[in-house]
Short mmCIF file of C-alpha atoms in Angstrom, two decimals:
data_model
loop_
_atom_site.label_atom_id
_atom_site.label_comp_id
_atom_site.label_asym_id
_atom_site.label_seq_id
_atom_site.Cartn_x
_atom_site.Cartn_y
_atom_site.Cartn_z
CA MET A 1 -35.94 -39.01 31.80
CA ARG A 2 -33.59 -41.82 32.42
CA ARG A 3 -35.49 -42.74 35.98
CA PHE A 4 -38.71 -42.20 34.53
CA LEU A 5 -38.12 -44.74 31.24
CA ILE A 6 -36.49 -47.30 33.83
CA GLY A 7 -39.92 -47.00 36.32
CA PHE A 8 -42.20 -47.48 32.99
CA MET A 9 -40.51 -50.45 31.65
CA LEU A 10 -40.18 -51.77 35.18
CA THR A 11 -44.25 -52.36 34.78
CA PHE A 12 -43.92 -54.93 32.33
CA VAL A 13 -41.32 -56.91 34.19
CA PRO A 14 -44.28 -59.46 35.50
CA LEU A 15 -44.93 -59.96 32.05
CA CYS A 16 -41.63 -61.48 31.11
CA SER A 17 -41.71 -63.93 34.12
CA VAL A 18 -43.52 -67.32 33.28
CA ALA A 19 -44.59 -69.85 35.20
CA GLU A 20 -42.80 -73.54 34.80
CA THR A 21 -44.79 -75.40 32.32
CA ALA A 22 -44.34 -78.77 30.59
CA ALA A 23 -41.85 -78.49 27.97
CA LEU A 24 -43.00 -79.39 24.68
CA THR A 25 -40.99 -80.67 21.45
CA GLY A 26 -42.56 -79.83 18.18
CA ALA A 27 -42.06 -80.92 14.45
CA TRP A 28 -44.26 -79.23 11.41
CA ARG A 29 -44.54 -79.50 7.69
CA PRO A 30 -46.71 -77.78 5.05
CA ALA A 31 -50.11 -79.43 4.45
CA VAL A 32 -51.11 -80.92 1.33
CA GLN A 33 -54.54 -80.09 -0.06
CA GLY A 34 -57.33 -82.46 1.32
CA GLU A 35 -55.31 -84.62 3.94
CA THR A 36 -56.51 -85.01 7.17
CA ALA A 37 -54.78 -84.95 10.51
CA ALA A 38 -54.25 -88.83 10.58
CA ALA A 39 -51.96 -88.52 7.67
CA VAL A 40 -49.57 -86.59 9.69
CA ARG A 41 -47.33 -89.55 11.07
CA ALA A 42 -44.65 -89.31 13.67
CA ASP A 43 -42.07 -90.91 11.47
CA ASP A 44 -43.20 -88.69 8.61
CA PRO A 45 -39.53 -87.73 7.14
CA SER A 46 -40.73 -84.58 5.95
CA LEU A 47 -41.58 -82.91 9.43
CA ARG A 48 -39.02 -80.22 10.44
CA ALA A 49 -38.21 -80.13 14.39
CA PHE A 50 -38.59 -76.53 16.01
CA ASP A 51 -38.89 -75.36 19.54
CA PRO A 52 -42.26 -74.63 20.67
CA ALA A 53 -41.22 -72.18 23.00
CA ARG A 54 -39.46 -70.29 20.61
CA LEU A 55 -41.15 -68.24 17.77
CA THR A 56 -41.34 -69.82 14.70
CA ALA A 57 -43.27 -68.93 11.46
CA PHE A 58 -45.03 -71.93 9.46
CA ASP A 59 -45.20 -70.98 5.93
CA GLY A 60 -46.77 -73.80 4.70
CA GLY A 61 -48.34 -71.89 1.44
CA ASP A 62 -52.13 -71.98 0.40
CA ASN A 63 -52.82 -75.28 1.97
CA GLY A 64 -51.46 -74.39 5.71
CA SER A 65 -49.18 -76.38 7.79
CA TRP A 66 -49.30 -79.22 10.26
CA VAL A 67 -47.75 -78.96 13.82
CA VAL A 68 -47.23 -81.79 16.05
CA LEU A 69 -46.65 -81.16 19.78
CA ARG A 70 -45.51 -83.87 22.33
CA PRO A 71 -44.27 -83.58 26.17
CA ALA A 72 -40.26 -83.35 26.19
CA SER A 73 -40.63 -85.79 29.13
CA GLY A 74 -42.91 -88.37 27.28
CA ARG A 75 -45.83 -87.98 29.71
CA TRP A 76 -48.40 -85.31 29.30
CA PRO A 77 -49.48 -83.18 32.56
CA ALA A 78 -52.04 -83.96 34.68
CA ALA A 79 -55.37 -82.28 33.25
CA PRO A 80 -57.02 -79.65 33.26
CA PHE A 81 -54.58 -77.51 31.64
CA VAL A 82 -54.27 -75.16 28.69
CA LEU A 83 -52.70 -75.15 25.38
CA GLU A 84 -51.51 -71.43 24.51
CA VAL A 85 -50.44 -70.52 21.11
CA ALA A 86 -48.47 -66.82 21.79
CA THR A 87 -48.59 -64.18 19.29
CA PRO A 88 -51.32 -66.17 16.44
CA GLY A 89 -51.85 -63.02 14.58
CA LEU A 90 -54.55 -63.46 12.03
CA GLN A 91 -53.97 -67.37 11.31
CA THR A 92 -56.37 -69.97 12.49
CA PHE A 93 -55.45 -72.92 14.43
CA VAL A 94 -57.41 -75.99 14.35
CA LEU A 95 -56.43 -78.45 17.24
CA TYR A 96 -56.81 -82.37 16.59
CA ARG A 97 -56.30 -84.76 19.59
CA ALA A 98 -57.38 -88.44 20.06
CA GLY A 99 -61.03 -89.15 21.30
CA ALA A 100 -61.92 -85.58 20.68
CA ALA A 101 -63.83 -83.31 17.88
CA PRO A 102 -61.59 -80.85 16.19
CA GLU A 103 -61.57 -77.65 17.96
CA ARG A 104 -61.03 -74.41 15.65
CA ALA A 105 -59.94 -70.99 17.20
CA ASN A 106 -59.08 -67.68 15.47
CA MET A 107 -58.24 -64.61 17.92
CA MET A 108 -60.91 -62.77 15.74
CA GLN A 109 -63.51 -65.35 15.68
CA PRO A 110 -63.57 -67.00 18.96
CA THR A 111 -65.49 -70.01 19.31
CA GLU A 112 -68.66 -70.46 21.75
CA GLY A 113 -67.58 -71.20 25.15
CA ALA A 114 -63.61 -70.63 24.34
CA LEU A 115 -61.53 -69.57 26.86
CA PRO A 116 -61.10 -65.73 27.20
CA CYS A 117 -57.86 -64.94 25.61
CA HIS A 118 -56.14 -61.44 24.69
CA GLY A 119 -53.00 -61.53 22.32
CA CYS A 120 -53.37 -65.08 22.34
CA VAL A 121 -55.22 -68.44 21.12
CA ALA A 122 -55.89 -70.97 23.66
CA PHE A 123 -57.50 -74.66 23.86
CA ALA A 124 -58.72 -76.09 27.00
CA ILE A 125 -57.67 -79.61 27.48
CA ALA A 126 -59.98 -81.51 29.98
CA VAL A 127 -58.70 -84.81 29.40
CA ALA A 128 -54.99 -85.39 28.94
CA PRO A 129 -53.83 -87.35 25.78
CA ALA A 130 -52.35 -90.78 26.50
CA ASP A 131 -48.66 -90.60 26.89
CA GLY A 132 -47.21 -91.04 23.50
CA ASP A 133 -50.05 -89.69 21.66
CA ALA A 134 -49.63 -86.29 20.07
CA LEU A 135 -51.55 -82.78 19.77
CA SER A 136 -51.53 -81.88 16.21
CA LEU A 137 -52.62 -78.59 14.79
CA HIS A 138 -53.54 -77.53 11.42
CA VAL A 139 -52.20 -73.80 10.98
CA ASP A 140 -54.01 -71.64 8.03
CA ALA A 141 -52.36 -68.23 7.10
CA SER A 142 -54.32 -68.16 3.98
CA GLY A 143 -54.83 -64.48 2.82
CA VAL A 144 -52.62 -63.10 5.89
CA ILE A 145 -49.01 -62.80 6.71
CA ALA A 146 -47.76 -65.66 8.73
CA SER A 147 -47.40 -64.88 12.20
CA ALA A 148 -44.51 -66.21 14.29
CA THR A 149 -46.00 -68.31 16.88
CA ALA A 150 -44.89 -69.77 20.30
CA PHE A 151 -46.81 -73.34 22.07
CA SER A 152 -46.61 -73.65 25.60
CA LEU A 153 -49.00 -75.83 28.36
CA ARG A 154 -50.11 -73.71 31.42
CA PRO A 155 -52.25 -74.71 34.43
CA VAL A 156 -55.57 -73.24 34.37
CA ALA A 157 -55.16 -70.84 37.16
CA GLU A 158 -51.88 -69.78 35.85
CA TYR A 159 -53.31 -69.38 32.14
CA HIS A 160 -56.28 -66.90 33.41
CA ARG A 161 -53.61 -65.15 35.82
CA GLN A 162 -51.31 -64.42 32.87
CA ASP A 163 -54.26 -63.82 30.28
CA ALA A 164 -55.77 -61.23 33.61
CA MET A 165 -52.19 -59.36 33.28
CA ARG A 166 -51.74 -59.14 29.71
CA LEU A 167 -55.95 -57.51 29.82
CA ALA A 168 -54.70 -55.12 32.32
CA ILE A 169 -51.25 -54.03 30.62
CA ALA A 170 -53.04 -53.66 27.16
CA SER A 171 -55.92 -51.82 29.01
CA ALA A 172 -53.58 -48.94 30.66
CA CYS A 173 -51.52 -48.76 27.65
CA LEU A 174 -54.40 -48.01 25.19
CA ALA A 175 -55.90 -45.51 27.98
CA THR A 176 -52.44 -44.01 28.23
CA MET A 177 -52.42 -43.64 24.02
CA LEU A 178 -56.06 -42.76 23.76
CA ALA A 179 -55.60 -39.73 26.67
CA MET A 180 -52.36 -38.51 25.23
CA ALA A 181 -54.49 -38.43 21.70
CA VAL A 182 -57.12 -36.34 22.78
CA ILE A 183 -55.00 -34.06 24.75
CA ALA A 184 -52.82 -33.37 21.51
CA LEU A 185 -56.20 -32.65 19.44
CA PHE A 186 -57.25 -30.34 22.04
CA PHE A 187 -54.33 -28.29 21.89
CA GLY A 188 -53.73 -28.57 18.37
CA LEU A 189 -57.10 -26.84 17.77
CA ARG A 190 -56.46 -24.16 20.61
CA LEU A 191 -52.84 -23.48 19.09
CA ARG A 192 -53.57 -24.31 15.35
CA ASP A 193 -50.58 -26.20 15.05
CA ALA A 194 -50.67 -29.17 12.85
CA ALA A 195 -48.24 -31.22 14.41
CA PHE A 196 -50.42 -32.21 17.36
CA ALA A 197 -52.98 -33.20 14.90
CA TYR A 198 -50.51 -35.33 13.19
CA TYR A 199 -49.25 -36.94 16.58
CA ALA A 200 -52.51 -37.40 17.52
CA LEU A 201 -53.75 -39.43 14.23
CA PHE A 202 -50.35 -41.69 14.67
CA VAL A 203 -51.03 -42.53 18.36
CA LEU A 204 -54.84 -43.35 17.14
CA CYS A 205 -53.90 -45.25 14.17
CA TYR A 206 -50.95 -47.19 16.27
CA ALA A 207 -53.46 -47.79 18.97
CA LEU A 208 -55.82 -49.16 16.63
CA ILE A 209 -53.40 -51.68 15.46
CA MET A 210 -52.45 -52.76 19.04
CA ILE A 211 -56.14 -53.15 19.50
CA LEU A 212 -56.18 -55.57 16.09
CA GLN A 213 -52.65 -57.16 17.26
CA SER A 214 -54.25 -58.13 20.45
CA GLY A 215 -57.49 -59.20 20.07
CA TYR A 216 -58.69 -56.35 22.19
CA VAL A 217 -61.11 -55.45 19.39
CA VAL A 218 -63.26 -58.78 20.06
CA ASP A 219 -62.91 -58.54 23.78
CA PRO A 220 -63.22 -56.64 25.40
CA LEU A 221 -64.76 -54.13 23.00
CA GLY A 222 -66.60 -56.07 20.79
CA TRP A 223 -66.04 -54.25 17.49
CA THR A 224 -67.28 -56.91 14.93
CA ALA A 225 -67.04 -54.85 12.10
CA LEU A 226 -63.61 -54.31 12.60
CA ALA A 227 -62.80 -57.80 13.78
CA ALA A 228 -64.54 -59.15 10.81
CA ALA A 229 -61.87 -57.51 8.26
CA PRO A 230 -58.79 -57.03 10.47
CA ARG A 231 -56.40 -57.30 7.37
CA VAL A 232 -57.83 -54.15 5.54
CA TRP A 233 -57.96 -52.26 8.58
CA GLY A 234 -54.50 -53.14 10.04
CA ARG A 235 -52.92 -52.41 6.83
CA LEU A 236 -54.82 -49.19 6.39
CA ALA A 237 -54.16 -47.88 10.18
CA THR A 238 -50.42 -49.14 9.44
CA ALA A 239 -50.09 -46.70 6.29
CA ILE A 240 -52.11 -44.03 8.05
CA SER A 241 -49.98 -44.27 10.90
CA ILE A 242 -46.52 -44.31 8.86
CA VAL A 243 -47.59 -40.98 7.11
CA ALA A 244 -48.78 -39.47 10.02
CA ALA A 245 -45.64 -40.27 11.89
CA VAL A 246 -43.53 -38.96 8.93
CA LEU A 247 -45.29 -35.78 8.76
CA PHE A 248 -45.31 -35.10 12.62
CA LEU A 249 -41.58 -35.76 12.56
CA ASP A 250 -41.33 -32.98 9.44
CA ARG A 251 -42.83 -30.66 11.34
CA PHE A 252 -42.13 -31.08 15.16
CA ALA A 253 -38.00 -31.48 14.25
CA HIS A 254 -38.03 -29.08 11.68
CA LEU A 255 -36.68 -31.19 9.04
CA PRO A 256 -36.78 -28.31 6.13
CA ARG A 257 -34.10 -26.54 8.07
CA HIS A 258 -31.84 -29.36 10.17
CA ALA A 259 -32.32 -32.47 7.76
CA PRO A 260 -33.54 -31.24 4.32
CA ARG A 261 -31.76 -34.21 2.20
CA TRP A 262 -33.01 -36.84 4.63
CA ARG A 263 -36.67 -35.22 4.67
CA ARG A 264 -36.91 -36.25 1.04
CA VAL A 265 -35.77 -39.54 1.58
CA LEU A 266 -38.48 -39.82 4.56
CA LEU A 267 -41.17 -38.31 2.74
CA SER A 268 -40.57 -40.83 -0.47
CA TYR A 269 -40.58 -43.75 1.85
CA ALA A 270 -43.76 -42.60 3.35
CA GLY A 271 -45.35 -42.29 -0.19
CA ALA A 272 -43.91 -46.03 -0.99
CA VAL A 273 -45.38 -46.88 2.28
CA GLY A 274 -49.15 -45.41 1.19
CA ALA A 275 -48.83 -46.95 -2.17
CA LEU A 276 -48.29 -50.56 -1.12
CA ALA A 277 -51.06 -50.11 1.38
CA ALA A 278 -53.39 -49.21 -1.17
CA LEU A 279 -52.35 -52.27 -3.26
CA GLY A 280 -53.13 -54.17 -0.36
CA ILE A 281 -56.85 -53.11 -0.09
CA ALA A 282 -57.41 -52.99 -3.67
CA PRO A 283 -59.71 -55.23 -4.86
CA ILE A 284 -57.61 -57.39 -7.35
CA GLU A 285 -55.70 -60.32 -5.95
CA SER A 286 -52.67 -59.80 -7.72
CA ALA A 287 -52.40 -56.32 -6.06
CA HIS A 288 -52.89 -58.02 -2.66
CA GLU A 289 -50.05 -60.25 -3.39
CA VAL A 290 -47.50 -57.45 -4.16
CA GLY A 291 -48.85 -55.65 -1.34
CA ARG A 292 -48.44 -58.30 1.07
CA ALA A 293 -44.97 -59.38 -0.11
CA LEU A 294 -43.15 -55.98 0.42
CA ILE A 295 -45.17 -54.09 3.08
CA ASN A 296 -43.42 -55.93 5.85
CA PRO A 297 -39.90 -55.49 4.25
CA LEU A 298 -40.53 -51.94 3.64
CA LEU A 299 -41.59 -51.51 7.43
CA ILE A 300 -37.95 -53.03 8.40
CA ILE A 301 -36.33 -50.37 6.58
CA GLY A 302 -38.61 -47.63 7.47
CA GLY A 303 -36.87 -47.93 11.52
CA PRO A 304 -33.52 -47.04 10.16
CA ILE A 305 -35.01 -44.15 7.89
CA LEU A 306 -36.58 -42.55 10.86
CA LEU A 307 -33.93 -43.11 13.13
CA GLY A 308 -31.38 -41.62 10.75
CA THR A 309 -33.68 -39.01 10.44
CA ALA A 310 -33.98 -37.75 13.79
CA ILE A 311 -30.17 -38.06 14.52
CA ALA A 312 -29.64 -36.17 11.21
CA ALA A 313 -31.77 -33.39 12.72
CA ALA A 314 -30.57 -33.61 16.41
CA TRP A 315 -26.79 -33.34 15.10
CA HIS A 316 -27.70 -30.35 13.23
CA GLY A 317 -29.49 -28.76 16.32
CA SER A 318 -33.15 -29.62 16.17
CA ARG A 319 -33.99 -29.76 20.03
CA TYR A 320 -37.32 -31.76 19.30
CA ALA A 321 -35.40 -34.37 17.46
CA TYR A 322 -34.07 -35.50 20.83
CA PHE A 323 -37.39 -36.09 22.03
CA PHE A 324 -38.15 -38.01 19.11
CA LEU A 325 -35.28 -40.19 19.48
CA ALA A 326 -36.33 -40.91 23.03
CA GLY A 327 -39.88 -41.77 22.47
CA TRP A 328 -39.55 -43.44 19.17
CA THR A 329 -36.43 -45.73 19.54
CA PRO A 330 -37.85 -48.36 21.76
CA LEU A 331 -41.09 -48.56 19.80
CA LEU A 332 -38.88 -48.55 16.47
CA ILE A 333 -36.92 -50.97 17.90
CA VAL A 334 -39.94 -53.41 18.91
CA THR A 335 -41.60 -53.12 15.55
CA VAL A 336 -38.20 -54.11 13.74
CA ILE A 337 -37.60 -56.70 15.88
CA GLY A 338 -41.04 -57.98 15.60
CA SER A 339 -40.85 -58.02 11.69
CA LEU A 340 -37.55 -59.75 11.95
CA GLN A 341 -38.93 -62.48 13.99
CA LEU A 342 -40.90 -63.74 11.00
CA TYR A 343 -37.00 -64.64 9.55
CA GLY A 344 -36.26 -66.38 12.66
CA ILE A 345 -34.50 -63.54 14.16
CA ALA A 346 -34.91 -62.82 18.31
CA ALA A 347 -37.34 -66.07 18.29
CA GLY A 348 -36.95 -66.51 22.21
CA TRP A 349 -38.58 -63.14 23.01
CA THR A 350 -41.97 -64.22 22.87
CA TRP A 351 -43.48 -61.38 24.78
CA SER A 352 -42.74 -58.56 21.69
CA ASP A 353 -46.45 -57.53 21.42
CA GLU A 354 -46.68 -56.84 25.41
CA ALA A 355 -43.59 -54.86 24.76
CA ALA A 356 -44.98 -52.96 21.46
CA LEU A 357 -48.06 -51.86 23.77
CA GLY A 358 -45.85 -50.70 26.37
CA ALA A 359 -43.72 -49.05 23.82
CA GLY A 360 -46.57 -47.30 22.29
CA ALA A 361 -47.63 -45.56 25.90
CA PHE A 362 -43.99 -44.77 26.47
CA GLU A 363 -43.90 -43.02 22.91
CA ALA A 364 -46.84 -41.32 23.53
CA LEU A 365 -45.86 -39.74 26.87
CA VAL A 366 -42.54 -38.78 25.87
CA LEU A 367 -43.59 -37.13 22.68
CA SER A 368 -46.52 -35.16 24.76
CA LEU A 369 -43.57 -34.09 27.10
CA GLY A 370 -42.00 -32.72 23.73
CA LEU A 371 -45.19 -31.14 22.28
CA ALA A 372 -45.70 -29.59 25.81
CA ASP A 373 -42.01 -28.27 25.40
CA ARG A 374 -42.59 -27.09 22.11
CA SER A 375 -45.88 -24.99 23.07
CA LEU A 376 -43.93 -23.36 26.12
CA ALA A 377 -41.21 -22.28 23.68
CA LEU A 378 -43.50 -20.88 21.20
CA ARG A 379 -45.10 -19.04 24.28
CA ARG A 380 -41.96 -17.68 25.22
CA ASP A 381 -41.18 -16.64 21.83
CA ARG A 382 -44.53 -15.01 21.61
CA ASP A 383 -44.10 -13.00 24.89
CA HIS A 384 -40.79 -12.15 24.00
CA ALA A 385 -41.95 -10.65 20.58
CA ARG A 386 -44.64 -9.11 22.44
CA ARG A 387 -42.00 -7.61 24.97
CA LEU A 388 -39.80 -6.38 22.42
CA ALA A 389 -43.00 -4.56 20.22
CA ASP A 390 -43.75 -3.09 23.85
CA ILE A 391 -40.09 -2.08 25.03
CA ASP A 392 -38.03 1.32 23.71
CA SER A 393 -34.64 -0.27 22.37
CA LEU A 394 -32.65 2.76 23.42
CA THR A 395 -33.67 3.05 27.17
CA GLY A 396 -35.25 -0.42 27.91
CA LEU A 397 -38.24 1.56 29.04
CA TYR A 398 -41.77 0.62 27.77
CA ASN A 399 -42.74 2.59 24.69
CA ARG A 400 -45.80 4.70 23.98
CA ARG A 401 -47.68 1.58 23.04
CA GLY A 402 -46.86 -0.57 25.99
CA TRP A 403 -46.98 2.05 29.05
CA THR A 404 -50.28 3.13 27.40
CA ASP A 405 -51.72 -0.72 27.57
CA ARG A 406 -50.40 -1.27 31.26
CA VAL A 407 -51.71 2.21 32.35
CA LEU A 408 -55.29 1.43 31.13
CA ALA A 409 -55.23 -2.07 32.87
CA LEU A 410 -53.74 0.20 36.11
CA ASP A 411 -56.53 2.15 35.88
CA GLU A 412 -59.32 -0.26 35.55
CA GLU A 413 -57.82 -1.94 38.50
CA LEU A 414 -57.66 0.91 40.85
CA ARG A 415 -60.86 2.51 39.86
CA ARG A 416 -62.24 -1.16 40.84
CA ASP A 417 -60.47 -1.03 44.06
CA GLY A 418 -61.33 2.87 44.70
CA ALA A 419 -57.98 3.87 44.57
CA SER A 420 -56.17 6.49 42.73
CA TYR A 421 -52.77 7.37 41.23
CA SER A 422 -50.57 9.95 39.94
CA VAL A 423 -48.94 10.58 36.56
CA LEU A 424 -45.35 12.54 35.42
CA PHE A 425 -44.54 14.05 32.17
CA LEU A 426 -41.04 14.72 32.12
CA ASP A 427 -39.03 16.68 29.26
CA LEU A 428 -35.42 16.79 28.87
CA ASP A 429 -34.28 20.68 28.80
CA ARG A 430 -32.86 22.02 25.44
CA PHE A 431 -32.64 18.66 24.38
CA LYS A 432 -32.19 19.47 20.36
CA ASP A 433 -29.41 22.01 21.38
CA LEU A 434 -27.39 18.99 22.82
CA ASN A 435 -28.05 16.97 19.76
CA ASP A 436 -26.80 19.59 17.46
CA ARG A 437 -23.86 20.58 19.57
CA LEU A 438 -22.64 17.19 20.28
CA GLY A 439 -24.38 14.68 18.37
CA HIS A 440 -26.95 11.81 18.60
CA GLU A 441 -24.76 9.95 20.76
CA ALA A 442 -24.30 12.56 23.37
CA GLY A 443 -28.49 12.81 23.40
CA ASP A 444 -28.73 9.15 23.28
CA ALA A 445 -26.59 9.01 26.57
CA ALA A 446 -28.61 11.72 28.15
CA LEU A 447 -31.35 9.73 27.44
CA ARG A 448 -30.20 6.18 29.10
CA THR A 449 -29.18 8.27 32.16
CA LEU A 450 -32.30 9.73 32.90
CA ALA A 451 -33.86 6.38 32.15
CA THR A 452 -31.48 4.91 34.79
CA ILE A 453 -32.09 7.83 37.54
CA MET A 454 -35.97 6.74 36.92
CA ARG A 455 -35.34 2.96 37.76
CA GLU A 456 -33.54 3.58 40.59
CA GLU A 457 -35.96 6.30 42.23
CA LEU A 458 -38.93 5.00 41.80
CA ARG A 459 -40.67 1.64 43.05
CA GLU A 460 -41.30 -1.62 41.09
CA GLN A 461 -44.94 -1.03 40.68
CA ASP A 462 -44.66 2.17 38.97
CA ILE A 463 -44.72 2.18 35.17
CA ILE A 464 -42.19 3.96 33.49
CA GLY A 465 -42.22 4.71 29.59
CA ARG A 466 -40.46 6.99 26.77
CA PHE A 467 -43.12 8.81 24.79
CA GLY A 468 -40.98 9.59 22.10
CA GLY A 469 -37.84 12.07 21.47
CA GLU A 470 -36.56 13.30 24.58
CA GLU A 471 -40.48 12.71 26.74
CA PHE A 472 -41.05 10.32 29.34
CA VAL A 473 -43.86 9.32 31.36
CA VAL A 474 -44.36 7.51 34.99
CA ALA A 475 -47.76 6.11 36.30
CA LEU A 476 -47.53 5.92 40.12
CA PRO A 477 -50.03 3.74 41.71
CA GLY A 478 -51.85 5.14 44.84
CA ALA A 479 -49.78 8.20 44.77
CA ASP A 480 -51.16 11.52 45.92
CA ARG A 481 -50.17 14.84 45.20
CA SER A 482 -47.70 15.16 47.71
CA HIS A 483 -46.30 11.83 46.86
CA ALA A 484 -45.86 12.38 43.18
CA THR A 485 -44.29 15.87 43.83
CA ARG A 486 -41.47 14.33 46.05
CA VAL A 487 -40.63 11.51 43.49
CA ALA A 488 -40.59 13.75 41.09
CA GLU A 489 -38.21 16.52 42.82
CA ARG A 490 -35.77 13.50 43.26
CA ILE A 491 -35.37 12.71 39.68
CA ARG A 492 -35.14 16.32 38.61
CA ALA A 493 -32.16 17.10 41.62
CA ARG A 494 -30.46 14.07 40.95
CA LEU A 495 -30.10 14.99 37.12
CA GLN A 496 -29.44 18.48 37.79
CA ALA A 497 -26.00 17.50 40.10
CA LEU A 498 -24.97 15.29 37.39
CA ALA A 499 -25.33 18.10 34.76
CA THR A 500 -23.51 20.77 37.09
CA GLU A 501 -20.89 18.32 37.55
CA ASP A 502 -20.35 17.72 33.82
CA PRO A 503 -17.40 19.64 32.36
CA ALA A 504 -18.61 18.80 28.43
CA ASP A 505 -21.99 20.00 29.35
CA ALA A 506 -23.68 17.13 27.90
CA MET A 507 -25.97 16.19 30.70
CA ARG A 508 -29.32 18.40 30.27
CA THR A 509 -31.89 19.14 33.39
CA VAL A 510 -35.34 18.15 33.19
CA SER A 511 -38.90 19.54 33.65
CA ILE A 512 -41.51 17.70 35.13
CA GLY A 513 -45.31 18.06 35.21
CA ALA A 514 -47.35 15.76 37.67
CA ALA A 515 -51.25 15.53 38.06
CA THR A 516 -52.96 13.31 40.43
CA LEU A 517 -56.27 11.72 39.29
CA ASP A 518 -59.68 13.42 40.01
CA ASP A 519 -63.14 11.72 40.58
CA GLY A 520 -64.58 10.62 37.04
CA GLU A 521 -61.41 11.69 35.36
CA THR A 522 -60.24 9.94 32.60
CA THR A 523 -56.63 8.21 31.60
CA SER A 524 -56.47 10.68 28.65
CA ALA A 525 -57.39 13.71 30.40
CA LEU A 526 -55.37 13.05 33.44
CA LEU A 527 -52.35 12.69 31.10
CA LYS A 528 -53.10 15.79 29.29
CA ARG A 529 -52.95 17.67 32.56
CA ALA A 530 -49.42 16.43 33.22
CA ASP A 531 -48.69 17.19 30.00
CA ARG A 532 -49.56 21.19 30.22
CA ALA A 533 -48.24 21.31 33.83
CA MET A 534 -45.00 20.10 31.89
CA TYR A 535 -45.09 23.04 29.60
CA ALA A 536 -46.08 25.20 32.76
CA ALA A 537 -42.61 23.93 33.90
CA LYS A 538 -40.70 24.97 30.50
CA ALA A 539 -42.32 28.25 31.01
CA ALA A 540 -41.34 29.16 34.59
CA GLY A 541 -37.69 28.78 33.42
CA ARG A 542 -37.04 24.89 33.21
CA ASN A 543 -35.49 22.37 35.51
CA ARG A 544 -38.19 22.64 38.12
CA VAL A 545 -41.64 20.58 38.80
CA VAL A 546 -45.02 21.74 38.72
CA HIS A 547 -47.98 19.89 39.82
CA ALA A 548 -51.38 20.57 37.74
CA HIS A 549 -53.99 21.84 39.51
#
């Protein structure tokens, strides 16, 4: 698991390596209704300095915010270059520069001729501003959650390389999540296990969130209906994913047994998230405000709740809680950090969106392994239960049902191959007298002794069963009349030797009837012939082998 985690995370190392770019200095302030970019002056005392290379949330209210960018060296790099806005969310950006018309960009509504961009907003600068001039942007976050953004200047070739890498990583991660969800749905239907369905629903909703967050919904998917209302779809997907995740953890880690108190907290949390999501999409503006204000803090506290529940379940013996912790801990850490970045925490971590995609794919893989392990355990339990149902608890041999099922399958196989087989029917002599005289414990010991002798004298492919009481049956695949008689005689002789040497007379002899399958004979008829041969051995004086004609 550790090697897999390291290898998976190394996939994203190239995203963390950023080519050298021109350093920027920045300042921002809330916008005033009706003002133009010309009103933003360099000596404006209300401007607040910030580091463009670090994530900053510009909460300018309903009128948006003004952002002013300048080169740290005082000189702009040689054109052409690209101004890239990282993690723009659903905000709209308008770029103002001297001698050019304003340029509007939104990740969900790219303008015609705009640069391809995945998970960012980009402005192509064909002519560098004059030294001393600034680039001004209006950031509009009205109606959406203000995302923490960062700004950088990149050479055009470097920008295209980074964007192609983002697209490749996003495609690989989303394809992984989709594949795991489809596989889970298939096995859920076959196994009729709701845990698979909850898992698939969570993964699909999380993938939808990533598709919206990265702009993948627009390019290359072109899902215009989703792109037209990303806020509604995003909140709906978030709420469903959390509820599905809670239900999955509840069933996957067996919370009612391993963490019942934490389970109540977790289910209450899921209900609260669902209620706030409903407020967020309700046709009432005040409800929108409440939902928008509370949903992000609620998502932040959700991480500790989910982790605490999984830890409690693991502490109390849930094996699958460990799978949950291994798969979800990176995802929850990335999600919580992404939410905390709105408050200025971890502002230097500008690749959180890519990390969220990677963590989502990693989580899907790990939890798929957990579900596979769970399926194997269920199958082992089922096979064990079936074996117990077919095994005689006293002797460890097949019981009547188990023996009959296996002999019927053997009969079909041998007839198909044109082979034959023989059957032995064994009955301990004077067994009732042994029970009456020495008790049932002595009788049980005699039965176990005969079972042990048969295991030692018979081949691995021979099928041994206890039919009930002191009666035993053996199927001998491929054995003819002489072979069946020799095997039966060895068993009889060994038991007689033990009976002769037993001073307490606690060991019995055995009468054995043998029969070999005739052409056209059924298994039932063969068994009846062996039974009659056993009674013939009893009538002839017991402690002998009689082969049926």
